[in-house]
PDB file of C-alpha atoms and ligand atoms in Angstrom:
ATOM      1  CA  UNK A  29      14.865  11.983 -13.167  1.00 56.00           C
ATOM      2  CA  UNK A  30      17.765  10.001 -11.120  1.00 59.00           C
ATOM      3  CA  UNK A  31      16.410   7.773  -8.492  1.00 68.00           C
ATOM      4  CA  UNK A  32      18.319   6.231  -5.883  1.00 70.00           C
ATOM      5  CA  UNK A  33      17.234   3.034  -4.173  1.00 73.00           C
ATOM      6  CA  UNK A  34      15.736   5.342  -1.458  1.00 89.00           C
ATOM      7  CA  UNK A  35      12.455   5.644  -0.029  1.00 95.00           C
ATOM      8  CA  UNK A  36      10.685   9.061  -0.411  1.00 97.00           C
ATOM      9  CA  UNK A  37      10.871  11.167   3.052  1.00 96.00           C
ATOM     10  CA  UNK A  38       7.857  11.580   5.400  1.00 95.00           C
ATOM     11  CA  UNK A  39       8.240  15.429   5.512  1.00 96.00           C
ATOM     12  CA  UNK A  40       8.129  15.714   1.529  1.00 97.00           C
ATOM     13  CA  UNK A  41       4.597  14.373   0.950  1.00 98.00           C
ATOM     14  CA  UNK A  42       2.216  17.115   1.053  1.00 98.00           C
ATOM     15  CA  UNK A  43      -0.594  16.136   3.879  1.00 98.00           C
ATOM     16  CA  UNK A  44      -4.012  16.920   4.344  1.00 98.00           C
ATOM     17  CA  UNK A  45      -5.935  16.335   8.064  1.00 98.00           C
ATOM     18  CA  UNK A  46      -8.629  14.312   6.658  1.00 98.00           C
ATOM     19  CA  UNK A  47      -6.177  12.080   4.686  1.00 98.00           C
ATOM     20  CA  UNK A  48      -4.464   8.828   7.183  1.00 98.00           C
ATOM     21  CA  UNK A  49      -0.599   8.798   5.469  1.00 96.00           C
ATOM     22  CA  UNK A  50       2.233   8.347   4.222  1.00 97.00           C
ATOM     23  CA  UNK A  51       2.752   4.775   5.935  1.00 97.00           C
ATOM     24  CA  UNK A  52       6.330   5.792   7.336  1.00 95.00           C
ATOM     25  CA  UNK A  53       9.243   5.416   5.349  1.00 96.00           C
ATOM     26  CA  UNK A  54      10.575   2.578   7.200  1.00 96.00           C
ATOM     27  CA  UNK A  55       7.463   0.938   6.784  1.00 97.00           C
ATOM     28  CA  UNK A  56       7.522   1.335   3.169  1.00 97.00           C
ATOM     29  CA  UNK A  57      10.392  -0.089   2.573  1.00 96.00           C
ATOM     30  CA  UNK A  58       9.408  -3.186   4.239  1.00 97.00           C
ATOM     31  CA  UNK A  59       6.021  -3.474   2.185  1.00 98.00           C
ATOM     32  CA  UNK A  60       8.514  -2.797  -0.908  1.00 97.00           C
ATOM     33  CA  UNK A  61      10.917  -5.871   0.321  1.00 96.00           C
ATOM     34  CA  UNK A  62       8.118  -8.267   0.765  1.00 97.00           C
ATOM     35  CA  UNK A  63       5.937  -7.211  -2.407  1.00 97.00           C
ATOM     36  CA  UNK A  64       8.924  -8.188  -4.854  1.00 97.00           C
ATOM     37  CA  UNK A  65       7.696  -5.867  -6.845  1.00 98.00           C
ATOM     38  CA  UNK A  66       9.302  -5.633 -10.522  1.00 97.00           C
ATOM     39  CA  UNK A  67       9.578  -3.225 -13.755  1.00 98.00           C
ATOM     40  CA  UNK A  68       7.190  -5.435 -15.422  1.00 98.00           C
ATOM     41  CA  UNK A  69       4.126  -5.309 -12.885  1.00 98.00           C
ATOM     42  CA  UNK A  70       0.858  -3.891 -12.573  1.00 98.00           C
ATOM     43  CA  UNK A  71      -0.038  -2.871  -9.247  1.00 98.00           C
ATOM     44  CA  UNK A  72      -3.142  -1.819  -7.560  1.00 98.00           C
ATOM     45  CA  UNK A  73      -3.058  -0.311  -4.376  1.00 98.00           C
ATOM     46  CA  UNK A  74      -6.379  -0.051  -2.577  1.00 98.00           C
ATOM     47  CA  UNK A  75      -6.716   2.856   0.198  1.00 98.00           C
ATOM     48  CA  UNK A  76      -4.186   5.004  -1.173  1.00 98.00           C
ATOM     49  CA  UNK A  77      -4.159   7.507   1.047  1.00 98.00           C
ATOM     50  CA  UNK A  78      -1.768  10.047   1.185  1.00 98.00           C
ATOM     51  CA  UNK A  79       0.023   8.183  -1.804  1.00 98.00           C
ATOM     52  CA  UNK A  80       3.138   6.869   0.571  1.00 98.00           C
ATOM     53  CA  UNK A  81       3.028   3.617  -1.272  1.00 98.00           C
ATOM     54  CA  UNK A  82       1.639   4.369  -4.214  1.00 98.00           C
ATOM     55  CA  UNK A  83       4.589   7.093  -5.455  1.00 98.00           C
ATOM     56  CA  UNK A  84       7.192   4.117  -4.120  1.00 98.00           C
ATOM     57  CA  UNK A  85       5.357   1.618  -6.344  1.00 98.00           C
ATOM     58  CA  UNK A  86       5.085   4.338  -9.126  1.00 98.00           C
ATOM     59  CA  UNK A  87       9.199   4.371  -8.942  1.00 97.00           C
ATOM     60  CA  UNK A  88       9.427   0.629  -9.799  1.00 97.00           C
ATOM     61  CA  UNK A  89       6.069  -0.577 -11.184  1.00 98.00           C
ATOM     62  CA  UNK A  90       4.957  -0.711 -14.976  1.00 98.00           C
ATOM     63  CA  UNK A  91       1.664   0.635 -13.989  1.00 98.00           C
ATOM     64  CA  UNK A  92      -0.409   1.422 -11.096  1.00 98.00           C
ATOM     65  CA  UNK A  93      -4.095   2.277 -10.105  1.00 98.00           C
ATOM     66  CA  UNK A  94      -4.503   3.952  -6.997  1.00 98.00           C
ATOM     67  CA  UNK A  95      -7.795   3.600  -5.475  1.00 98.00           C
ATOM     68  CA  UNK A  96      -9.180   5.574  -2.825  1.00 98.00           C
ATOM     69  CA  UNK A  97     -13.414   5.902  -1.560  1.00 98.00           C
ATOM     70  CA  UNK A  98     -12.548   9.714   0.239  1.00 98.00           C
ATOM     71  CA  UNK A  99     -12.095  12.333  -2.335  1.00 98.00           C
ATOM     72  CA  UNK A 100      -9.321  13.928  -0.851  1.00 98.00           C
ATOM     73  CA  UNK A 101      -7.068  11.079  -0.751  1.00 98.00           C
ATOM     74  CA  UNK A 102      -7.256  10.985  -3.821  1.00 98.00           C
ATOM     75  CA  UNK A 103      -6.754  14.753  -4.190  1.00 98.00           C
ATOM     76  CA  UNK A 104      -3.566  14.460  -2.231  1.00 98.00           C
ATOM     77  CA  UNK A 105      -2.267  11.492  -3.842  1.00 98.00           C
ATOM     78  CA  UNK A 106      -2.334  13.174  -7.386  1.00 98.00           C
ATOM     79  CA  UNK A 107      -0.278  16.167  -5.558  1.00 98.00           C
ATOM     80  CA  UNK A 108       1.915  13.896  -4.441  1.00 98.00           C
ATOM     81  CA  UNK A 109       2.809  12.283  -7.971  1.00 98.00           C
ATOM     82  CA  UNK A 110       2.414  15.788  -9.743  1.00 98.00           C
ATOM     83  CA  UNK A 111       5.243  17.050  -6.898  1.00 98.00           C
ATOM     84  CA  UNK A 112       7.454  14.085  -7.332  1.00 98.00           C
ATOM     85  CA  UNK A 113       7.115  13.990 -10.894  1.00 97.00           C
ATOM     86  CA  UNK A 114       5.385  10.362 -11.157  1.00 98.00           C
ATOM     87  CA  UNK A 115       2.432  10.847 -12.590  1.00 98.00           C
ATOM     88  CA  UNK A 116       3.402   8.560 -15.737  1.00 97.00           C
ATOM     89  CA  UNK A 117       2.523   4.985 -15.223  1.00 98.00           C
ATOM     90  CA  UNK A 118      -0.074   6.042 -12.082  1.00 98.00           C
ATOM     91  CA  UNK A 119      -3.884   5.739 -12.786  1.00 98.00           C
ATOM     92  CA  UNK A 120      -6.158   7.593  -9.809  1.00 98.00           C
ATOM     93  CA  UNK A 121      -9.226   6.370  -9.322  1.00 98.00           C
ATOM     94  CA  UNK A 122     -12.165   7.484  -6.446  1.00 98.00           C
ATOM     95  CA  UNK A 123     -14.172   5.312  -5.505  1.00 98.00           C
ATOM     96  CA  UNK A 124     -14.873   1.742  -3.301  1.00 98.00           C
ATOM     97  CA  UNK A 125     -11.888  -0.345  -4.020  1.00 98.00           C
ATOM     98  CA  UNK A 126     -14.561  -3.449  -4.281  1.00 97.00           C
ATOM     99  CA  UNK A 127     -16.470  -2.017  -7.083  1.00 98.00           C
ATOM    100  CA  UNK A 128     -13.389  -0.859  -9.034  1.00 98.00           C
ATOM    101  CA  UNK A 129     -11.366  -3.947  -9.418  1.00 98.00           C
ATOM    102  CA  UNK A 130     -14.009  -4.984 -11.770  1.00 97.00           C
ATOM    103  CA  UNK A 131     -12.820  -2.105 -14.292  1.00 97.00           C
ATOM    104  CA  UNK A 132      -8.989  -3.435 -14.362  1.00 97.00           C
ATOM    105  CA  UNK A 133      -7.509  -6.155 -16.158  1.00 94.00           C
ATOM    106  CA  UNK A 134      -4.974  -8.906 -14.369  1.00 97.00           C
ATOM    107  CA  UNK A 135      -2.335  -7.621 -12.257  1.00 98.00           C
ATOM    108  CA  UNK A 136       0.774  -8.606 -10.625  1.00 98.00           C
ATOM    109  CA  UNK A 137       0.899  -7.147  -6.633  1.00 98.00           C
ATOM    110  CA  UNK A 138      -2.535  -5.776  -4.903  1.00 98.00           C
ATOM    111  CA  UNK A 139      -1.681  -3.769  -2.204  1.00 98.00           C
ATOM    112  CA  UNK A 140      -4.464  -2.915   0.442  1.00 98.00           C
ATOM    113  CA  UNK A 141      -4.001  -0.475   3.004  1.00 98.00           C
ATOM    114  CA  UNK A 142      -7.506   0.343   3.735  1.00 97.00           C
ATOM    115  CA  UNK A 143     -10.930  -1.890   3.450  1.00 96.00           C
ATOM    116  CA  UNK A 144     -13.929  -0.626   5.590  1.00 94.00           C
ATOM    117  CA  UNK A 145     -14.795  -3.499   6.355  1.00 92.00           C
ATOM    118  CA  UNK A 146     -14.707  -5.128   3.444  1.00 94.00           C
ATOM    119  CA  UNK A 147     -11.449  -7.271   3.354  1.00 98.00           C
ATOM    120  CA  UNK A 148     -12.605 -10.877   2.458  1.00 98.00           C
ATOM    121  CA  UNK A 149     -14.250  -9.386  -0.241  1.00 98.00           C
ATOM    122  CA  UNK A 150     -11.284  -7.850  -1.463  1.00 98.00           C
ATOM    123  CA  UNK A 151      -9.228 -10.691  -0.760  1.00 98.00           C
ATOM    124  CA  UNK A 152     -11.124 -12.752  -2.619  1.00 98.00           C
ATOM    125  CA  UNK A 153     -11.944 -10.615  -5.574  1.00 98.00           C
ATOM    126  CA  UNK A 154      -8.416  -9.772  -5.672  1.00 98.00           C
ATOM    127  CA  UNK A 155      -7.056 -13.467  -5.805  1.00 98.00           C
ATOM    128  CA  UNK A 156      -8.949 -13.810  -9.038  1.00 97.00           C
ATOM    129  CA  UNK A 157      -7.882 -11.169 -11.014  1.00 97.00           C
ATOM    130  CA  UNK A 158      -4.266 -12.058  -9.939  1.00 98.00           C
ATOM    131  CA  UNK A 159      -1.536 -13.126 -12.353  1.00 98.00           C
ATOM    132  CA  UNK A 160      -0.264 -16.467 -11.770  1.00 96.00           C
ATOM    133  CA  UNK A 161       3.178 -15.628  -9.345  1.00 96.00           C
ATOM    134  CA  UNK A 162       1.064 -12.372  -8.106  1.00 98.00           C
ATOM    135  CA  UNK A 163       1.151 -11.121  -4.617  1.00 98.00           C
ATOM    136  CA  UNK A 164      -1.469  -9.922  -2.019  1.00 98.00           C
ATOM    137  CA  UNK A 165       0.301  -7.160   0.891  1.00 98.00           C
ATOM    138  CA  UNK A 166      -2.388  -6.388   3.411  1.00 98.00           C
ATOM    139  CA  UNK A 167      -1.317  -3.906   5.924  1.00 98.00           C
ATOM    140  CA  UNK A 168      -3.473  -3.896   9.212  1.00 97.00           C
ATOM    141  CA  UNK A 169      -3.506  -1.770  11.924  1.00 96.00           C
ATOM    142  CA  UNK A 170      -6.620  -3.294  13.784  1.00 96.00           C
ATOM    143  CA  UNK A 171      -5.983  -6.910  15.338  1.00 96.00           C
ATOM    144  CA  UNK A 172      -9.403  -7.475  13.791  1.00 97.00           C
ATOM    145  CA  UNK A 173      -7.868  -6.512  10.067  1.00 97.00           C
ATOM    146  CA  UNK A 174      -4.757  -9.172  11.357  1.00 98.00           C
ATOM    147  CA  UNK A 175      -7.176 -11.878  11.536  1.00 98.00           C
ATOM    148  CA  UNK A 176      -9.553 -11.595   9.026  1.00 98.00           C
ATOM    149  CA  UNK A 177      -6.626 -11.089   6.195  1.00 98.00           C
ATOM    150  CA  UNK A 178      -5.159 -14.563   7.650  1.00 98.00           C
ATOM    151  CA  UNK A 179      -8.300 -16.643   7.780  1.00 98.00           C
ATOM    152  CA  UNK A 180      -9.635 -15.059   4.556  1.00 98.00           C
ATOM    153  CA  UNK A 181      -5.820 -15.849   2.466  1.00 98.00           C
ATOM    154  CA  UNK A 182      -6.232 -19.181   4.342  1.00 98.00           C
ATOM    155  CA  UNK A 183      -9.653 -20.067   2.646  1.00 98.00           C
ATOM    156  CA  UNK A 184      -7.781 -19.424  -0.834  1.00 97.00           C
ATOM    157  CA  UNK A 185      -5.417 -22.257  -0.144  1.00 97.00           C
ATOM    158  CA  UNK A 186      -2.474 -19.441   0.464  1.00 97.00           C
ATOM    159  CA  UNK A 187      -0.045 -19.246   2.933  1.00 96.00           C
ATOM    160  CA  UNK A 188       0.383 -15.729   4.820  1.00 98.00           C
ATOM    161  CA  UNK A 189       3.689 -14.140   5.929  1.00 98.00           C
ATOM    162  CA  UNK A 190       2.889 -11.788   8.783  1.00 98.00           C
ATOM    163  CA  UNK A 191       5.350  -9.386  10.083  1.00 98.00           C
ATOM    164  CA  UNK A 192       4.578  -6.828  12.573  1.00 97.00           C
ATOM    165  CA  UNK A 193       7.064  -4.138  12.657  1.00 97.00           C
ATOM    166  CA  UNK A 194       7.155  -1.356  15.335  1.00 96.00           C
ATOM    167  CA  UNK A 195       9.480   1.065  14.735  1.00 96.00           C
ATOM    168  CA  UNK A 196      11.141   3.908  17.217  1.00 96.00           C
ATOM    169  CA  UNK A 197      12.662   7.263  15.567  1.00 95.00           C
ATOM    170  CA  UNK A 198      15.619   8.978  17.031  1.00 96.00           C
ATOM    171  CA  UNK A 199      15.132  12.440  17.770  1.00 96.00           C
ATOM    172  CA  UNK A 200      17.764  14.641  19.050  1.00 97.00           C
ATOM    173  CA  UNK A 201      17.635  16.299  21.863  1.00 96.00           C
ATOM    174  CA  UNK A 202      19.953  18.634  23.646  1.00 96.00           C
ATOM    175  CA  UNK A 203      20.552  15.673  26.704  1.00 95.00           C
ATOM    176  CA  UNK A 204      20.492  13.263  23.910  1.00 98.00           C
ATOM    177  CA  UNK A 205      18.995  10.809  21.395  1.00 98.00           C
ATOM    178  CA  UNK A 206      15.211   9.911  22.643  1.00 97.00           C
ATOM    179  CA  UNK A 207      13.590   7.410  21.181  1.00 98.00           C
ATOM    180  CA  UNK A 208      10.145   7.913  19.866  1.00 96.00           C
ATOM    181  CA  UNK A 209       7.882   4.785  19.128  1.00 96.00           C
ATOM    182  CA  UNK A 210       5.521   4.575  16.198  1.00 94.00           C
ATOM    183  CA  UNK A 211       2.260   2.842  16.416  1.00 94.00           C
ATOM    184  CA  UNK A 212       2.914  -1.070  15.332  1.00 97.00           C
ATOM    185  CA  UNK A 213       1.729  -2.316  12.262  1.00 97.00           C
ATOM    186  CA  UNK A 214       1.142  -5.525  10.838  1.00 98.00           C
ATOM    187  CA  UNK A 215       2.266  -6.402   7.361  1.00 98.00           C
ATOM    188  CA  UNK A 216       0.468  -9.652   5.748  1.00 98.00           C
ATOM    189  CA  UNK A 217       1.396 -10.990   2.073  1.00 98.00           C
ATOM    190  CA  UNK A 218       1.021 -14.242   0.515  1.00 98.00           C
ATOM    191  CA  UNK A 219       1.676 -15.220  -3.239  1.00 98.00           C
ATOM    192  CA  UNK A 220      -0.817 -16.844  -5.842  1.00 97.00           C
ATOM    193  CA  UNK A 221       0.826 -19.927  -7.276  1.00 89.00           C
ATOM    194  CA  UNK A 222      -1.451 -22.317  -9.607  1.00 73.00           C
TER     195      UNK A 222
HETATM  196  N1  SAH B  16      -1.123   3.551   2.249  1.00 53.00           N
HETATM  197  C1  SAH B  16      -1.563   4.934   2.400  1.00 53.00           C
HETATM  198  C2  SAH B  16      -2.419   5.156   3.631  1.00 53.00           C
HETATM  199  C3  SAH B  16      -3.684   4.332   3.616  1.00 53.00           C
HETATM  200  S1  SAH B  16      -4.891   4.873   4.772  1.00 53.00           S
HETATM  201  C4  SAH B  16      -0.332   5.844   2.385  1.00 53.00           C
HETATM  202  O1  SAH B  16       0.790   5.362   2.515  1.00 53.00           O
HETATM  203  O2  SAH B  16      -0.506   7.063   2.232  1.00 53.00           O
HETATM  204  C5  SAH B  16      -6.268   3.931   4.299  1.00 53.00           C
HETATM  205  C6  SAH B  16      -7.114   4.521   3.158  1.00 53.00           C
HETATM  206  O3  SAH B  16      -8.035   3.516   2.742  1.00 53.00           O
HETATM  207  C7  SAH B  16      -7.943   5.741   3.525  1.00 53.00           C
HETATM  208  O4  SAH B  16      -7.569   6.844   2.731  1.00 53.00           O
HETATM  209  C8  SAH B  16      -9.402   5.298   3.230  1.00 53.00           C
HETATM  210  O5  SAH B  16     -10.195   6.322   2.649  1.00 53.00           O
HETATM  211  C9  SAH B  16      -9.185   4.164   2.231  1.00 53.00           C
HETATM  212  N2  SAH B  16     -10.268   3.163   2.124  1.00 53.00           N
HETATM  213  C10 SAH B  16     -10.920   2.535   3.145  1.00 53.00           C
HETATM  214  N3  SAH B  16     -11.815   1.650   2.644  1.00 53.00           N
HETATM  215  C11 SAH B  16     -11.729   1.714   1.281  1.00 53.00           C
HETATM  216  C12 SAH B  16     -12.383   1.033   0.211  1.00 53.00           C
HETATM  217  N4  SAH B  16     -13.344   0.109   0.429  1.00 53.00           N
HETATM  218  N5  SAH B  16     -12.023   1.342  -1.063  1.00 53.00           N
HETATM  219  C13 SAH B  16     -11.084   2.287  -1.307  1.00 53.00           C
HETATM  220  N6  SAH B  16     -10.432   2.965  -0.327  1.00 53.00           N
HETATM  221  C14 SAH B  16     -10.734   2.682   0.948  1.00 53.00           C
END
């Protein structure tokens, strides 16, 4: 299939109530700038979701594992590849993100988009298995999740780069253009260098 630079629209991932995602499209594409990710990477994205960064990953990624702990993320993120024809280089695995990255070999970018309250731990296991150049991309939604990613990348000698991006959507109207704001997230990466 032809691929554009694009990122995939909101409205064409199929949803499901009990699944959080697709991080918003403008949103992805800032996760996507800062991961420097590259046709030669493995990627593991922890908390898939709804598969919003996942299927983005899956366009310009050698591999990826998608990891989920709720069954129908993971349910949705396979009909999500299957509908966007990715389902190539895209491994879906259920179940705790902590207890799976002991099942995969190195890898170059480790995305995490969900924890439950397990982030340092995920950090830290993370930071091991990491190729040398790798990259960490935490996105937090909970001040809490802000702070704990930066002390716990600060305890592995790294240096965070945290963006927090709040983004408003035009929607037309028949008086006009109003504005609609999106909750703010915060975007936190740092890179492994030996
Ligand atoms: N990035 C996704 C949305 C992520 S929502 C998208 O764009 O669609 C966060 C997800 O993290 C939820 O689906 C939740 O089930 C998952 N999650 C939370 N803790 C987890 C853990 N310890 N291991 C694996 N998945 C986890």
């Amino acid at each position: 299939m032809d691929r554009g630079n694009g990122m995939i629209k909101d409205q064409e991932f199929i949803k499901n109530p009990n699944v959080p995602g697709p991080t918003k499209e403008e949103v992805r594409c800032i996760v996507i700038c800062k991961s420097d990710v590259k046709p030669k990477d493995v990627v593991v994205d922890i908390g898939c979701g709804t598969g919003g960064l996942t299927l983005e990953f899956a366009k310009m990624a050698k591999t990826v594992y998608s990891i989920d702990i709720n069954h129908d993320a993971i349910e949705t993120t396979q009909q999500n590849l299957e509908k966007h024809g990715l389902t190539g280089n895209v491994e879906v695995i259920e179940g705790d993100g902590f207890d799976v990255l002991d099942k995969i070999e190195k890898f170059d970018l480790l995305v995490i988009g969900g924890s439950g309250g397990k982030l340092p731990f995920l950090i830290e296991k993370g930071y091991n298995k990491l190729n040398n150049n790798g990259r960490i991309i935490i996105m937090a939604i909970l001040l809490e999740t802000c702070t704990e990613a930066i002390s716990s990348l600060e305890k592995l000698s790294l240096k965070p780069d945290v963006v927090n991006v709040s983004i408003s959507k035009g929607e037309i109207t028949k008086r006009g253009t109003m504005m609609l704001a999106r909750n703010p997230i915060t975007i936190i990466s740092a890179q492994k260098s030996i």
